[in-house]
Coordinates of C-alpha atoms in Angstrom, one line a residue:
M1 CA 98.6 135.1 136.8
K2 CA 95.2 136.8 136.5
K3 CA 92.9 135.0 134.3
K4 CA 90.5 136.8 131.9
S5 CA 86.9 136.9 133.1
L6 CA 84.2 135.6 130.8
K7 CA 80.7 134.5 131.4
K8 CA 80.7 130.7 130.9
I9 CA 78.4 129.5 128.2
V10 CA 77.6 125.8 127.9
L11 CA 76.1 124.5 124.6
T12 CA 74.5 121.1 125.2
G13 CA 72.7 118.8 122.8
A14 CA 69.5 119.6 124.6
T15 CA 70.0 123.3 124.1
L16 CA 70.7 122.8 120.4
S17 CA 67.7 120.5 119.7
A18 CA 65.4 123.1 121.3
L19 CA 66.6 125.8 118.8
T20 CA 66.1 126.2 115.1
L21 CA 68.1 129.4 114.9
G22 CA 68.5 131.6 117.9
T23 CA 70.8 133.6 120.1
L24 CA 72.2 132.4 123.3
S25 CA 74.1 135.1 125.2
T26 CA 76.7 136.3 122.6
F27 CA 76.4 133.1 120.6
T28 CA 74.2 132.5 117.6
V29 CA 73.6 128.8 117.6
L30 CA 73.1 127.1 114.2
S31 CA 71.2 124.0 115.1
S32 CA 71.5 120.4 113.6
E33 CA 68.1 121.0 112.0
T34 CA 69.5 123.8 109.8
Q35 CA 71.8 122.8 107.0
V36 CA 71.7 126.1 105.1
V37 CA 72.3 129.2 107.2
H38 CA 70.9 132.5 106.1
A39 CA 69.6 134.9 108.6
A40 CA 71.2 136.0 111.9
I41 CA 74.7 135.5 110.6
P42 CA 77.0 138.5 109.6
G43 CA 76.6 140.0 106.1
W44 CA 80.0 139.0 105.1
M45 CA 79.0 135.3 105.4
K46 CA 75.3 135.4 104.3
K47 CA 76.0 133.1 101.3
A48 CA 77.8 130.5 103.4
F49 CA 76.7 126.9 103.4
F50 CA 77.5 125.0 106.5
K51 CA 77.2 121.4 107.3
V52 CA 76.2 121.5 110.9
V53 CA 77.7 118.9 113.2
S54 CA 75.2 117.8 115.8
A55 CA 76.1 117.1 119.4
V56 CA 77.0 113.5 120.2
G57 CA 77.7 113.7 123.9
S58 CA 79.5 115.9 126.4
R59 CA 82.7 113.9 126.3
I60 CA 83.1 113.7 122.6
Y61 CA 85.1 116.5 121.0
N62 CA 82.5 118.1 118.8
V63 CA 82.2 121.9 118.5
N64 CA 78.8 123.1 117.2
A65 CA 78.4 125.6 114.4
S66 CA 78.2 129.1 115.9
V67 CA 78.8 132.8 115.6
T68 CA 80.4 134.8 118.4
Y69 CA 80.1 138.6 118.4
G70 CA 82.9 140.8 119.7
K71 CA 83.6 144.5 120.0
Y72 CA 85.2 144.8 116.6
G73 CA 83.7 142.0 114.6
E74 CA 82.5 138.4 114.6
T75 CA 84.0 134.9 114.6
I76 CA 82.2 132.1 112.9
T77 CA 82.8 128.3 112.8
P78 CA 81.0 125.6 110.8
G79 CA 81.7 123.2 113.7
T80 CA 84.0 120.2 113.9
I81 CA 85.0 118.7 110.5
N82 CA 86.2 115.1 110.2
F83 CA 88.6 115.3 107.3
N84 CA 89.4 112.5 104.8
G85 CA 86.5 110.3 105.7
Y86 CA 87.5 110.2 109.4
K87 CA 84.8 108.4 111.5
G88 CA 82.9 107.8 108.3
S89 CA 82.4 111.4 107.3
K90 CA 81.8 112.5 103.7
Y91 CA 84.4 115.2 103.9
G92 CA 87.6 115.0 101.8
A93 CA 90.9 116.8 102.3
E94 CA 89.6 120.4 101.9
V95 CA 86.6 122.5 103.0
V96 CA 86.0 125.9 101.4
Y97 CA 84.0 128.9 102.7
N98 CA 83.2 132.3 101.1
V99 CA 84.1 135.5 102.8
N100 CA 82.7 138.7 101.3
A101 CA 85.1 141.6 102.0
L102 CA 82.8 144.6 102.6
S103 CA 85.7 147.2 102.7
T104 CA 89.4 147.5 102.3
N105 CA 89.4 148.9 105.8
H106 CA 88.4 145.4 107.1
S107 CA 90.5 142.4 107.9
V108 CA 90.2 138.7 108.5
A109 CA 92.0 136.0 110.6
I110 CA 91.8 132.2 110.0
Y111 CA 92.8 129.4 112.3
A112 CA 91.8 125.9 113.4
N113 CA 91.5 123.9 116.6
T114 CA 91.9 120.2 117.5
T115 CA 92.2 118.0 120.5
P116 CA 95.5 117.9 122.5
F117 CA 96.1 114.3 121.2
N118 CA 96.5 115.8 117.7
W119 CA 98.7 118.8 118.8
G120 CA 101.7 119.1 116.5
K121 CA 99.8 117.9 113.4
K122 CA 99.4 120.5 110.7
I123 CA 96.5 121.9 108.7
S124 CA 96.9 124.3 105.7
V125 CA 94.9 127.6 105.9
I126 CA 94.5 129.5 102.6
L127 CA 92.8 132.8 101.7
R128 CA 92.3 133.7 98.0
N129 CA 91.2 137.0 96.7
P130 CA 88.5 137.4 94.0
S131 CA 91.2 136.9 91.3
G132 CA 92.4 133.6 92.9
T133 CA 95.6 135.1 94.3
R134 CA 96.6 133.6 97.6
L135 CA 96.8 136.2 100.3
I136 CA 97.5 133.6 103.0
N137 CA 99.0 130.2 102.5
K138 CA 100.4 128.7 105.7
S139 CA 100.7 125.3 107.4
V140 CA 99.7 125.7 111.0
T141 CA 99.1 123.7 114.1
S142 CA 96.2 124.0 116.5
G143 CA 95.6 127.6 117.7
Q144 CA 98.0 129.3 115.4
W145 CA 96.3 132.0 113.3
S146 CA 97.1 134.1 110.2
G147 CA 95.5 137.4 109.4
V148 CA 95.5 140.0 106.6
A149 CA 93.7 143.3 105.7
F150 CA 91.6 143.1 102.5
S151 CA 93.3 144.9 99.6
R152 CA 90.0 144.7 97.6
K153 CA 86.3 144.2 98.1
G154 CA 84.4 141.2 97.0
N155 CA 84.2 137.5 97.4
H156 CA 87.2 135.7 98.9
E157 CA 87.7 132.0 99.5
V158 CA 88.9 130.5 102.7
S159 CA 90.2 126.9 102.5
F160 CA 91.2 124.5 105.3
V161 CA 93.2 121.5 104.0
S162 CA 94.3 118.4 106.0
N163 CA 96.2 115.5 104.5
T164 CA 95.4 113.2 107.5
K165 CA 92.3 111.6 108.9
T166 CA 91.9 114.1 111.7
N167 CA 89.1 116.3 113.2
W168 CA 89.6 120.0 113.0
T169 CA 87.3 122.9 113.9
P170 CA 87.9 125.8 111.5
Y171 CA 87.4 129.4 112.6
I172 CA 87.1 132.6 110.5
A173 CA 87.3 135.9 112.3
Y174 CA 86.1 139.0 110.4
R175 CA 87.0 142.4 111.8
Y176 CA 85.5 145.8 110.9
D177 CA 88.9 147.5 110.9
T178 CA 92.4 146.5 109.9
G179 CA 93.3 145.0 113.3
Y180 CA 94.1 141.6 111.8
K181 CA 96.4 143.0 109.1
V182 CA 99.7 141.8 110.6
Y183 CA 100.6 138.6 108.6
G184 CA 103.5 136.4 109.5
R185 CA 105.8 136.8 112.5
S186 CA 106.8 140.1 114.1
S187 CA 109.6 141.0 116.5
T188 CA 107.2 143.0 118.5
P189 CA 104.6 141.2 120.7
I190 CA 101.1 142.0 119.5
V191 CA 97.9 141.6 121.4
T192 CA 94.7 142.0 119.4
E193 CA 91.6 142.5 121.5
E194 CA 93.2 140.2 124.1
I195 CA 92.3 137.2 121.9
Y196 CA 95.7 136.6 120.1
E197 CA 99.2 137.0 121.2
E198 CA 102.4 137.0 119.1
T199 CA 105.2 134.7 120.1
S200 CA 108.7 134.4 118.7
D201 CA 108.7 130.6 118.4
Y202 CA 105.1 129.7 117.5
G203 CA 103.7 132.7 115.7
K204 CA 100.3 134.1 116.7
L205 CA 98.4 132.0 119.3
V206 CA 94.9 132.1 120.7
I207 CA 95.0 133.3 124.3
P208 CA 93.3 131.1 126.9
T209 CA 90.0 132.5 128.3
W210 CA 89.0 131.5 131.8
N211 CA 86.5 132.4 134.5
E212 CA 88.2 134.0 137.5
D213 CA 86.6 131.5 139.8
N214 CA 89.3 128.9 140.6
T215 CA 87.9 127.6 143.9
E216 CA 88.6 124.0 142.9
S217 CA 92.3 124.7 142.0
S218 CA 93.9 123.4 145.2
S219 CA 91.8 120.2 145.3
I220 CA 92.6 119.4 141.7
K221 CA 96.3 119.8 142.3
N222 CA 96.2 117.2 145.0
K223 CA 94.4 114.5 143.1
K224 CA 95.2 112.1 140.3
L225 CA 93.5 113.2 137.1
N226 CA 92.0 110.8 134.6
I227 CA 92.1 111.5 130.9
H228 CA 88.9 113.6 130.9
E229 CA 90.0 115.7 133.8
L230 CA 93.4 116.2 132.1
N231 CA 91.7 117.3 128.9
N232 CA 89.4 119.7 130.7
Q233 CA 92.4 121.5 132.1
M234 CA 93.2 122.5 128.5
L235 CA 89.6 123.3 127.5
D236 CA 88.9 127.0 128.0
D237 CA 85.6 128.8 128.5
N238 CA 85.2 129.4 124.8
G239 CA 85.1 125.7 124.3
M240 CA 88.6 125.6 122.6
Y241 CA 91.5 123.4 123.4
I242 CA 94.3 125.9 124.0
Y243 CA 97.9 126.1 125.2
G244 CA 97.0 126.7 128.8
L245 CA 95.9 125.0 132.1
R246 CA 92.9 125.9 134.1
D247 CA 94.2 125.2 137.6
F248 CA 98.0 124.8 137.2
E249 CA 100.9 127.3 136.8
A250 CA 104.3 126.6 135.3
D251 CA 106.8 124.4 137.2
E252 CA 104.1 122.3 138.9
K253 CA 103.4 118.6 138.7
I254 CA 100.2 116.9 137.3
Q255 CA 99.5 113.4 138.6
F256 CA 97.7 111.3 136.1
E257 CA 96.1 107.9 136.6
D258 CA 93.5 106.1 134.5
T259 CA 92.6 102.5 133.4
I260 CA 93.6 101.4 130.0
Q261 CA 90.6 100.1 128.0
T262 CA 92.3 99.3 124.7
I263 CA 95.9 99.2 123.4
T264 CA 96.7 99.7 119.7
Y265 CA 100.1 99.6 118.0
D266 CA 101.0 101.3 114.6
S267 CA 104.0 99.5 113.1
N268 CA 104.3 102.2 110.4
I269 CA 105.3 104.8 112.9
N270 CA 106.3 102.6 115.8
E271 CA 103.8 104.1 118.3
T272 CA 101.6 102.5 121.0
T273 CA 98.3 104.2 121.9
F274 CA 96.6 103.7 125.2
V275 CA 92.8 104.3 125.0
F276 CA 91.1 105.2 128.2
D277 CA 87.5 105.7 126.8
K278 CA 86.4 103.7 123.8
E279 CA 83.5 106.1 123.2
D280 CA 86.0 108.9 122.3
A281 CA 89.2 107.1 121.5
E282 CA 91.0 110.0 119.9
S283 CA 90.4 112.6 122.6
S284 CA 90.8 110.1 125.4
S285 CA 94.1 108.6 124.5
L286 CA 97.8 109.0 125.1
K287 CA 100.5 107.6 122.8
F288 CA 104.2 106.7 123.3
S289 CA 107.0 105.6 121.1
G290 CA 107.8 101.9 120.6
D291 CA 105.8 98.7 120.9
L292 CA 104.5 98.5 124.5
R293 CA 101.9 95.7 124.0
N294 CA 104.1 93.2 126.0
N295 CA 104.4 95.7 128.9
F296 CA 100.8 96.6 129.4
S297 CA 97.4 94.9 129.0
D298 CA 93.7 96.1 128.8
G299 CA 92.6 96.8 132.3
D300 CA 96.0 98.0 133.6
V301 CA 96.1 101.2 135.5
L302 CA 98.6 103.7 134.0
S303 CA 100.1 106.2 136.5
L304 CA 102.1 109.1 135.1
N305 CA 103.6 112.5 136.2
F306 CA 103.5 115.5 133.9
N307 CA 105.6 118.6 134.6
T308 CA 104.0 121.9 133.5
E309 CA 106.1 124.4 131.6
Y310 CA 105.9 127.6 129.5
L311 CA 105.3 126.8 125.8
T312 CA 107.7 129.6 124.9
E313 CA 110.3 131.6 126.8
D314 CA 109.1 135.0 125.6
S315 CA 105.5 134.7 127.1
N316 CA 104.1 133.5 130.4
T317 CA 100.6 133.3 128.9
F318 CA 100.9 129.7 127.5
I319 CA 101.5 126.8 129.9
V320 CA 101.2 123.1 128.9
P321 CA 102.2 119.7 130.3
D322 CA 105.6 118.6 129.1
Y323 CA 104.0 115.6 127.3
Y324 CA 101.9 117.8 125.1
K325 CA 104.8 120.2 124.5
Y326 CA 106.7 117.3 123.1
L327 CA 103.9 116.6 120.7
I328 CA 103.7 120.2 119.6
D329 CA 107.5 120.5 119.1
N330 CA 107.9 117.2 117.2
N331 CA 105.1 117.2 114.7
N332 CA 102.9 115.0 116.8
E333 CA 105.5 112.2 117.2
A334 CA 105.0 110.2 120.4
P335 CA 107.5 110.7 123.3
N336 CA 109.2 108.0 125.4
L337 CA 106.9 106.6 128.1
N338 CA 109.8 106.2 130.6
N339 CA 110.0 110.0 130.9
F340 CA 106.6 110.2 132.5
L341 CA 106.2 107.0 134.6
Q342 CA 105.6 107.9 138.3
E343 CA 108.1 105.2 139.3
N344 CA 110.8 107.2 137.4
N345 CA 109.8 110.7 138.6

């Protein structure tokens, strides 16, 4: 499968601290020093107020506030939001942003992204017109998007609502034509600017974006991946966790091996979580059904096999490990560990 070419852009903490407000390639970076954003962002968002999330390390899942410019419009994100006081944040269940519709010939798409550990969890995306009428009101998982053409000009409200303590990165894409007007599912596959693709089972999904240089692919396939290497397989060159794999095709096997640092058990949902990096427990964990505390201890090495498969039968674009497909298809419920142990596969 040919992978879409894109110049890779890395936004590091050092880069952000050196900028107050500037442009890096096609990205306008909103630095941690700037709490209110005015200039250099599109006119349709000039009155937006963003709490900018500063970088906390290359391994931590933390997307910085930014604007990306495309052929037909712009996409803006306020950065990663920790909902409902997660990690001590001041955010509640909802964040709201204003979008000024400049023309009824324009359109907007809204979606959110989170780490693979959270795949299958839901977030509500809502778009209200100037009268308060909901034009979009959907519960979606990571990477699913909803779009609509504006029926009137003026200020619209975009809301992202999460009922769990989870980190999500909201995205708002404004287009200077009606290219995002298709709302809901369609029987005809739709590709919009090669960014989104319509699927019959999962609605509209963000398409993975990769550099064409896969020189390390063969060596990666022959090694045992730790949790960070596994996550990086699903992190594309736009800095989004997507339903795709950087170096693997469908019907291949991923060997996983990492040392357990901490084991936690949630009796309310009967799930055990293995943490492989305490500094980033959520992004660096795997969870399984049942109480496994008597089977494993801190310091044990966990060896697993994951089989790669297409997310949906009607598209060969989206490929995920079977472990994560289970999370997606079962509302983030944990699978059975025995299905992945190397001694059983």
